[in-house]
Short mmCIF file of C-alpha atoms in Angstrom, two decimals:
data_model
loop_
_atom_site.label_atom_id
_atom_site.label_comp_id
_atom_site.label_asym_id
_atom_site.label_seq_id
_atom_site.Cartn_x
_atom_site.Cartn_y
_atom_site.Cartn_z
CA MET A 24 126.58 -118.76 76.48
CA THR A 25 125.67 -115.30 75.31
CA PRO A 26 122.35 -115.90 73.64
CA LEU A 27 121.23 -112.29 73.83
CA ILE A 28 123.79 -110.42 71.78
CA ASN A 29 122.15 -107.90 69.57
CA PRO A 30 122.36 -109.20 65.99
CA VAL A 31 123.49 -105.79 64.76
CA THR A 32 126.37 -105.77 67.23
CA LEU A 33 127.22 -109.28 66.24
CA PHE A 34 127.20 -108.33 62.58
CA PHE A 35 129.72 -105.54 63.04
CA ALA A 36 131.76 -107.48 65.52
CA SER A 37 132.20 -110.32 63.08
CA ILE A 38 133.35 -107.93 60.39
CA PHE A 39 135.85 -105.98 62.44
CA THR A 40 136.74 -107.16 65.91
CA SER A 41 136.65 -110.87 65.39
CA ASN A 42 137.33 -110.97 61.70
CA ILE A 43 137.12 -114.60 60.73
CA LEU A 44 140.31 -114.47 58.75
CA LEU A 45 142.53 -112.19 60.74
CA SER A 46 141.69 -113.37 64.20
CA ASN A 47 140.52 -116.93 63.60
CA PHE A 48 142.80 -117.82 60.67
CA LEU A 49 140.00 -119.38 58.68
CA GLY A 50 139.92 -119.50 54.91
CA MET A 51 143.64 -118.95 54.52
CA CYS A 52 144.29 -121.32 51.64
CA SER A 53 142.22 -119.64 49.00
CA PHE A 54 142.98 -116.30 50.60
CA ILE A 55 146.67 -116.51 49.82
CA SER A 56 146.40 -118.01 46.39
CA ILE A 57 143.61 -115.78 45.08
CA SER A 58 144.64 -112.46 46.57
CA LYS A 59 147.25 -111.96 43.85
CA ASP A 60 144.59 -110.54 41.66
CA TRP A 61 142.19 -107.79 42.64
CA LYS A 62 139.36 -108.81 40.35
CA SER A 63 139.19 -112.45 41.32
CA SER A 64 139.46 -111.45 44.96
CA PHE A 65 136.36 -109.37 44.50
CA GLY A 66 134.50 -112.27 42.94
CA LEU A 67 135.59 -114.80 45.49
CA GLY A 68 134.81 -112.45 48.36
CA MET A 69 131.33 -111.89 47.04
CA ALA A 70 130.76 -115.62 46.57
CA VAL A 71 131.98 -116.36 50.08
CA THR A 72 129.70 -113.73 51.55
CA VAL A 73 126.65 -115.04 49.75
CA VAL A 74 127.37 -118.69 50.52
CA MET A 75 128.17 -117.97 54.13
CA THR A 76 124.97 -116.07 54.74
CA VAL A 77 122.84 -118.74 53.09
CA THR A 78 124.60 -121.69 54.70
CA ALA A 79 124.44 -120.08 58.12
CA ALA A 80 120.66 -119.82 57.75
CA VAL A 81 120.18 -123.28 56.26
CA SER A 82 122.42 -125.08 58.67
CA TRP A 83 120.81 -123.36 61.64
CA VAL A 84 117.48 -124.77 60.52
CA VAL A 85 119.00 -128.18 59.89
CA LEU A 86 120.80 -128.14 63.21
CA TYR A 87 117.79 -127.28 65.36
CA TYR A 88 115.02 -128.98 63.41
CA VAL A 89 116.71 -132.11 62.10
CA ILE A 90 119.94 -132.96 63.89
CA THR A 91 119.00 -132.11 67.46
CA PRO A 92 115.56 -133.76 67.53
CA LEU A 93 117.01 -136.92 66.04
CA GLY A 94 119.94 -136.92 68.46
CA LEU A 95 122.48 -137.02 65.67
CA GLU A 96 124.86 -134.37 67.01
CA TYR A 97 127.83 -136.63 66.46
CA LEU A 98 127.11 -136.60 62.74
CA SER A 99 126.90 -132.84 62.57
CA PHE A 100 130.24 -132.37 60.74
CA ILE A 101 129.16 -134.54 57.85
CA VAL A 102 125.76 -132.92 57.73
CA PHE A 103 127.25 -129.42 57.66
CA ILE A 104 129.64 -130.34 54.88
CA ILE A 105 126.80 -131.75 52.85
CA VAL A 106 124.69 -128.67 53.52
CA ILE A 107 127.53 -126.47 52.29
CA ALA A 108 128.05 -128.57 49.19
CA ALA A 109 124.33 -128.59 48.47
CA VAL A 110 123.93 -124.86 48.96
CA VAL A 111 126.89 -124.20 46.70
CA GLN A 112 125.41 -126.47 44.05
CA VAL A 113 121.97 -124.89 44.22
CA LEU A 114 123.42 -121.43 44.24
CA GLU A 115 125.45 -122.26 41.18
CA MET A 116 122.34 -123.31 39.30
CA VAL A 117 120.29 -120.34 40.47
CA ILE A 118 122.97 -117.85 39.52
CA ASP A 119 123.42 -119.55 36.18
CA ARG A 120 119.73 -119.16 35.43
CA ALA A 121 119.24 -115.72 36.87
CA SER A 122 122.30 -113.92 35.65
CA PRO A 123 124.78 -115.50 33.27
CA ALA A 124 127.02 -112.45 33.58
CA LEU A 125 127.33 -112.92 37.31
CA TYR A 126 127.81 -116.61 36.77
CA MET A 127 130.73 -115.91 34.52
CA SER A 128 132.45 -113.92 37.23
CA LEU A 129 131.44 -116.09 40.19
CA GLY A 130 131.16 -119.51 38.64
CA ILE A 131 134.73 -120.66 38.90
CA PHE A 132 134.89 -119.72 42.56
CA LEU A 133 131.86 -121.61 43.72
CA PRO A 134 133.40 -125.11 43.76
CA LEU A 135 136.38 -123.72 45.64
CA ILE A 136 134.12 -122.55 48.37
CA THR A 137 132.97 -125.99 49.44
CA VAL A 138 136.34 -126.59 50.99
CA ASN A 139 136.82 -123.08 52.29
CA CYS A 140 137.48 -123.41 55.99
CA ALA A 141 135.84 -120.10 56.77
CA ILE A 142 132.38 -121.34 55.87
CA LEU A 143 132.48 -124.49 57.94
CA GLY A 144 134.20 -122.46 60.64
CA ALA A 145 131.39 -119.95 60.79
CA ILE A 146 128.85 -122.74 61.08
CA LEU A 147 130.76 -124.47 63.85
CA PHE A 148 131.15 -121.23 65.77
CA MET A 149 127.44 -120.69 65.41
CA GLN A 150 126.77 -124.15 66.82
CA ILE A 151 129.20 -123.86 69.72
CA ARG A 152 128.09 -120.37 70.75
CA HIS A 153 124.40 -121.31 70.53
CA TYR A 154 123.33 -118.43 68.34
CA GLY A 155 119.66 -117.91 67.52
CA PHE A 156 118.45 -117.80 63.94
CA ILE A 157 118.74 -114.06 63.36
CA GLN A 158 122.08 -113.97 65.13
CA SER A 159 123.32 -116.79 62.95
CA VAL A 160 122.37 -115.01 59.79
CA ALA A 161 123.93 -111.79 61.04
CA PHE A 162 127.04 -113.67 62.03
CA GLY A 163 127.25 -115.45 58.69
CA ALA A 164 126.78 -112.27 56.72
CA GLY A 165 129.20 -110.35 58.90
CA SER A 166 131.87 -113.02 58.72
CA GLY A 167 131.50 -113.19 54.97
CA LEU A 168 131.78 -109.44 54.62
CA GLY A 169 134.76 -109.45 56.95
CA TRP A 170 136.45 -112.06 54.81
CA TRP A 171 135.62 -110.07 51.71
CA LEU A 172 137.03 -106.91 53.22
CA ALA A 173 140.20 -108.66 54.28
CA ILE A 174 140.85 -110.24 50.89
CA MET A 175 140.19 -106.96 49.07
CA LEU A 176 142.56 -105.09 51.32
CA LEU A 177 145.24 -107.71 50.91
CA ALA A 178 144.80 -107.84 47.14
CA ALA A 179 145.14 -104.07 46.97
CA ILE A 180 148.25 -104.11 49.12
CA ARG A 181 149.78 -106.92 47.12
CA GLU A 182 149.15 -105.13 43.87
CA ARG A 183 150.93 -102.07 45.19
CA THR A 184 153.89 -103.86 46.70
CA GLU A 185 154.42 -106.46 44.03
CA LYS A 186 157.40 -104.72 42.48
CA ASN A 187 159.04 -103.75 45.75
CA PRO A 188 162.39 -105.32 46.49
CA VAL A 189 162.08 -108.10 49.05
CA PRO A 190 164.74 -110.49 50.37
CA ALA A 191 164.84 -113.49 48.06
CA GLY A 192 163.66 -116.00 50.65
CA LEU A 193 160.67 -113.90 51.58
CA LYS A 194 159.30 -113.47 48.06
CA GLY A 195 155.76 -114.59 47.39
CA PRO A 196 154.01 -116.24 50.31
CA GLY A 197 156.51 -115.07 52.92
CA ILE A 198 155.95 -111.39 52.44
CA THR A 199 152.23 -112.01 52.07
CA MET A 200 152.18 -113.61 55.50
CA ILE A 201 153.92 -110.58 56.96
CA THR A 202 151.45 -108.29 55.25
CA ILE A 203 148.58 -110.29 56.70
CA GLY A 204 150.24 -110.03 60.09
CA PHE A 205 150.27 -106.24 59.86
CA MET A 206 146.65 -106.25 58.77
CA ALA A 207 145.76 -108.41 61.72
CA MET A 208 147.52 -105.95 64.00
CA ALA A 209 145.53 -103.11 62.51
CA PHE A 210 142.31 -105.03 63.06
CA ILE A 211 143.21 -105.61 66.70
CA GLY A 212 142.75 -101.88 67.02
CA PHE A 213 139.03 -102.39 66.56
CA SER A 214 138.75 -104.76 69.43
CA GLY A 215 138.48 -101.98 72.00
CA MET A 216 135.11 -101.02 70.54
CA ILE A 217 133.03 -104.15 70.81
CA ALA A 218 134.08 -107.42 72.31
CA VAL A 219 132.09 -110.42 71.27
CA GLN A 220 133.36 -113.88 71.74
CA MET B 10 163.51 -150.31 46.32
CA LYS B 11 160.34 -150.04 48.30
CA LYS B 12 162.21 -148.71 51.26
CA ASN B 13 163.95 -146.12 49.16
CA LYS B 14 160.68 -144.82 47.90
CA ALA B 15 159.30 -144.64 51.40
CA LEU B 16 162.34 -142.69 52.53
CA SER B 17 162.17 -140.29 49.66
CA ILE B 18 158.50 -139.65 50.41
CA LEU B 19 159.46 -138.89 53.98
CA ALA B 20 162.15 -136.44 52.96
CA ASP B 21 159.91 -134.88 50.38
CA ASN B 22 156.98 -134.32 52.68
CA VAL B 23 158.94 -133.14 55.66
CA TRP B 24 161.39 -130.89 53.92
CA THR B 25 161.44 -130.31 50.14
CA ASN B 26 157.70 -130.17 49.77
CA ASN B 27 156.67 -129.32 53.29
CA PRO B 28 152.94 -128.61 53.36
CA ILE B 29 153.34 -125.37 55.24
CA PHE B 30 156.29 -123.49 53.93
CA ILE B 31 156.35 -124.76 50.36
CA GLN B 32 152.83 -125.75 49.47
CA ILE B 33 151.17 -123.31 51.88
CA LEU B 34 148.31 -125.65 52.54
CA GLY B 35 146.25 -126.25 55.56
CA ILE B 36 147.24 -123.30 57.64
CA CYS B 37 143.63 -122.51 58.35
CA SER B 38 142.59 -124.91 60.98
CA THR B 39 145.63 -125.15 63.13
CA LEU B 40 147.32 -121.80 63.25
CA ALA B 41 144.65 -120.52 65.57
CA VAL B 42 145.61 -122.86 68.37
CA THR B 43 149.37 -122.34 68.12
CA ASN B 44 149.51 -120.19 71.23
CA SER B 45 149.54 -123.35 73.29
CA LEU B 46 151.95 -126.16 72.62
CA ARG B 47 149.70 -128.83 74.03
CA ASN B 48 146.70 -127.92 71.90
CA THR B 49 148.90 -127.66 68.84
CA MET B 50 150.19 -131.13 69.46
CA ILE B 51 146.71 -132.56 69.79
CA MET B 52 145.54 -130.80 66.65
CA THR B 53 148.53 -131.73 64.53
CA VAL B 54 148.40 -135.36 65.63
CA GLY B 55 144.74 -135.28 64.66
CA VAL B 56 145.57 -133.82 61.27
CA ALA B 57 148.36 -136.35 60.66
CA LEU B 58 146.16 -139.30 61.55
CA THR B 59 143.25 -138.04 59.50
CA THR B 60 145.47 -137.44 56.49
CA ALA B 61 147.05 -140.87 56.79
CA PHE B 62 143.85 -142.81 57.24
CA SER B 63 141.78 -140.94 54.71
CA SER B 64 144.54 -141.20 52.11
CA MET B 65 144.66 -144.91 52.75
CA THR B 66 140.90 -145.33 52.54
CA LEU B 67 140.55 -143.22 49.44
CA SER B 68 143.39 -144.98 47.74
CA ALA B 69 141.81 -148.35 48.48
CA LEU B 70 138.46 -147.12 47.24
CA LYS B 71 139.68 -145.24 44.21
CA ALA B 72 138.50 -147.82 41.72
CA ALA B 73 135.01 -147.82 43.20
CA ILE B 74 134.44 -144.06 43.22
CA PRO B 75 132.99 -142.49 40.08
CA ARG B 76 135.08 -139.47 39.10
CA LYS B 77 132.17 -137.11 39.11
CA VAL B 78 131.29 -137.51 42.76
CA ARG B 79 134.88 -137.93 43.87
CA MET B 80 135.05 -134.71 45.83
CA ILE B 81 132.01 -135.37 47.91
CA VAL B 82 133.11 -138.92 48.67
CA GLN B 83 136.48 -137.62 49.75
CA VAL B 84 134.89 -135.08 52.02
CA VAL B 85 132.61 -137.67 53.57
CA VAL B 86 135.50 -140.06 54.22
CA ILE B 87 137.53 -137.25 55.77
CA SER B 88 134.59 -136.15 57.92
CA PHE B 89 134.22 -139.70 59.11
CA TYR B 90 137.74 -139.78 60.50
CA VAL B 91 137.45 -136.31 61.95
CA ILE B 92 134.29 -137.33 63.76
CA LEU B 93 136.16 -140.30 65.22
CA ILE B 94 138.89 -138.00 66.44
CA ASP B 95 136.38 -135.57 67.87
CA ILE B 96 134.62 -138.33 69.77
CA LEU B 97 137.91 -139.73 71.08
CA LEU B 98 138.99 -136.29 72.25
CA ARG B 99 135.71 -135.70 74.00
CA ALA B 100 136.00 -139.03 75.76
CA TYR B 101 139.62 -138.96 76.81
CA LEU B 102 140.67 -135.30 76.80
CA PRO B 103 137.47 -133.38 77.53
CA GLU B 104 139.39 -130.33 78.74
CA ALA B 105 141.41 -130.00 75.53
CA SER B 106 138.37 -130.74 73.42
CA LYS B 107 136.58 -127.79 75.01
CA GLN B 108 139.50 -125.45 74.41
CA LEU B 109 139.91 -126.50 70.81
CA GLY B 110 136.21 -125.95 70.23
CA PRO B 111 135.32 -125.71 66.58
CA TYR B 112 138.86 -126.21 65.36
CA VAL B 113 138.71 -129.99 65.63
CA GLY B 114 135.82 -130.02 63.18
CA LEU B 115 137.75 -127.72 60.93
CA ILE B 116 140.31 -130.43 60.28
CA ILE B 117 137.82 -131.54 57.63
CA THR B 118 138.48 -128.49 55.52
CA ASN B 119 142.20 -128.65 56.06
CA CYS B 120 143.52 -128.44 52.54
CA ILE B 121 146.41 -130.82 53.14
CA ILE B 122 144.10 -133.76 53.52
CA MET B 123 142.25 -133.08 50.30
CA GLY B 124 145.50 -132.20 48.62
CA ARG B 125 147.18 -135.48 49.51
CA ALA B 126 144.08 -137.45 48.61
CA GLU B 127 143.97 -135.81 45.21
CA ALA B 128 147.64 -135.63 44.42
CA PHE B 129 148.98 -138.84 45.88
CA ALA B 130 146.30 -141.33 46.86
CA GLN B 131 144.72 -141.19 43.40
CA ALA B 132 147.80 -142.69 41.84
CA ASN B 133 149.28 -144.91 44.53
CA GLY B 134 148.47 -147.97 46.60
CA PRO B 135 146.87 -147.82 50.05
CA LEU B 136 149.98 -148.52 52.12
CA LEU B 137 152.11 -145.99 50.36
CA SER B 138 149.29 -143.47 50.59
CA PHE B 139 149.03 -144.06 54.31
CA TRP B 140 152.73 -143.40 54.65
CA ASP B 141 152.48 -140.32 52.45
CA GLY B 142 149.65 -138.92 54.53
CA LEU B 143 151.46 -139.63 57.76
CA THR B 144 154.68 -137.99 56.65
CA SER B 145 152.83 -134.95 55.35
CA GLY B 146 151.27 -134.72 58.76
CA ILE B 147 154.67 -134.95 60.38
CA GLY B 148 156.05 -132.17 58.21
CA TYR B 149 153.07 -130.09 59.15
CA MET B 150 153.46 -130.91 62.80
CA ALA B 151 157.15 -130.03 62.91
CA VAL B 152 156.56 -126.50 61.67
CA LEU B 153 153.52 -125.79 63.78
CA MET B 154 155.10 -127.18 66.92
CA ALA B 155 158.08 -124.90 66.39
CA ILE B 156 155.78 -121.92 65.99
CA ALA B 157 153.76 -122.93 69.00
CA ALA B 158 156.88 -123.31 71.11
CA VAL B 159 158.00 -119.78 70.31
CA ARG B 160 154.56 -118.38 70.95
CA GLU B 161 154.09 -120.16 74.22
CA ILE B 162 157.54 -119.35 75.59
CA LEU B 163 157.29 -115.67 74.76
CA GLY B 164 153.57 -115.28 75.31
CA PHE B 165 153.08 -117.20 78.53
CA GLY B 166 156.65 -117.99 79.61
CA SER B 167 155.90 -121.69 79.65
CA LEU B 168 156.21 -124.88 77.65
CA PHE B 169 153.41 -127.46 77.72
CA GLY B 170 151.96 -125.35 80.52
CA VAL B 171 155.10 -125.72 82.65
CA ARG B 172 156.75 -122.45 83.55
CA VAL B 173 160.24 -122.25 82.05
CA MET B 174 160.98 -118.54 82.10
CA PRO B 175 162.26 -116.85 85.29
CA GLU B 176 159.85 -115.12 87.62
CA GLY B 177 160.35 -111.55 86.40
CA PHE B 178 159.91 -112.39 82.70
CA ALA B 179 157.65 -109.92 80.95
CA THR B 180 155.34 -111.86 78.65
CA TRP B 181 154.80 -110.59 75.13
CA THR B 182 151.10 -110.02 74.72
CA ILE B 183 151.46 -109.88 70.95
CA MET B 184 152.55 -113.51 70.96
CA ILE B 185 149.18 -114.59 72.31
CA MET B 186 147.33 -112.65 69.68
CA ALA B 187 146.77 -113.49 66.05
CA PRO B 188 149.38 -111.39 64.21
CA SER B 189 152.37 -113.12 65.76
CA ALA B 190 151.36 -116.40 64.15
CA PHE B 191 151.44 -114.81 60.72
CA PHE B 192 154.85 -113.28 61.39
CA LEU B 193 156.26 -116.54 62.65
CA VAL B 194 154.99 -118.48 59.64
CA ALA B 195 156.66 -115.89 57.44
CA MET B 196 159.90 -116.33 59.40
CA VAL B 197 159.79 -120.10 58.95
CA MET B 198 159.17 -119.68 55.23
CA TRP B 199 162.02 -117.22 54.97
CA TRP B 200 164.42 -119.51 56.76
CA ALA B 201 163.39 -122.62 54.82
CA LYS B 202 163.54 -120.93 51.44
CA THR B 203 166.91 -119.40 52.13
CA VAL B 204 168.35 -122.73 53.22
CA GLN B 205 166.85 -124.51 50.24
CA ALA B 206 168.11 -121.87 47.84
CA LYS B 207 171.61 -122.27 49.27
CA ARG B 208 171.44 -126.03 48.87
CA ALA B 209 170.28 -125.68 45.30
CA ALA B 210 173.13 -123.27 44.60
CA SER B 211 175.76 -125.71 45.85
CA PRO B 212 174.70 -129.16 44.65
CA LYS B 213 177.86 -130.70 46.07
CA GLU B 214 176.79 -129.96 49.58
CA ALA B 215 173.32 -131.32 49.00
CA LYS B 216 174.78 -134.61 47.86
CA LYS B 217 177.12 -134.66 50.84
#
């Protein structure tokens, strides 16, 4: 309904004001399990960003040049999932060829990404909000970066607070949830700047 | 014997191994709609049905699926059921379907469904898998409905859209926004873990 948002605005909005993780709760599963470790968080965040940008572009093309002309909107979920799986697969091969070092650090995360809610979520948001191509790419990249930022911040916080005394029942995931809650509150502070729905 | 197993699956999935506060799976797609009890109910029923039916299907098909392409087959089966749910919602509850927006589609990537398909349906028969999926969904539903009830009462002063709080009640804006959901999940985890730890400490009580 807002087809004319400036892609640059959209890019920053999707990083900060409507962070895909902190305000839309997407990609929580891997977020919580991976964020124990700073290094893997970095790798996963990077992989998510790359995959999200590429899938946003590819699925936009698929959506408007294949699905819509054929009238197959009701199949779009399956198509998107397959697009994500295919992109992940191709990306895995490309990275393997181009840079084995990068593959070593990213490789294990790529299969995880296929079922990362954030990626499918970004695509579905793109479809529902009727973004154009450039907007979609900006949105995908921004959401990915936002996710990356959030997981890095959380990993850093968790590393610092790991040894702190916590009530027994709250240990592990409980305190992590509370930490995420505080982060989400901090990110709400951005929402006065740009509001993009 | 059969009945006992079914009961123990129920207890396991709803309490000892609850998908949300013990396994921490599948929070993604549903937490976002927990500021309204009605939407939460629709979503969680959707998740429970999808889990049940896809577990059943995958368990029935498990001999026919080559291991290598297992994941993609699972995802396609799950998407199939989610599409059915999406179409049903659009037909019968168009209003809710609009509000839920992309989140219905996101049931596909809900980790519980994949998790149950992998962990349980691979090794058990179709009927038992159906039951396992359904009870997992119920465990999931119980927690999210509780969270949604708190958020809706404090955030809007209503339950299922019906006003329950007195006229002058000041609504808590934070409850409508994202952070409150995280805090409430943490509270549920805290409560559940404390209770479970107590039970484990006094085995007599657990046995009754």
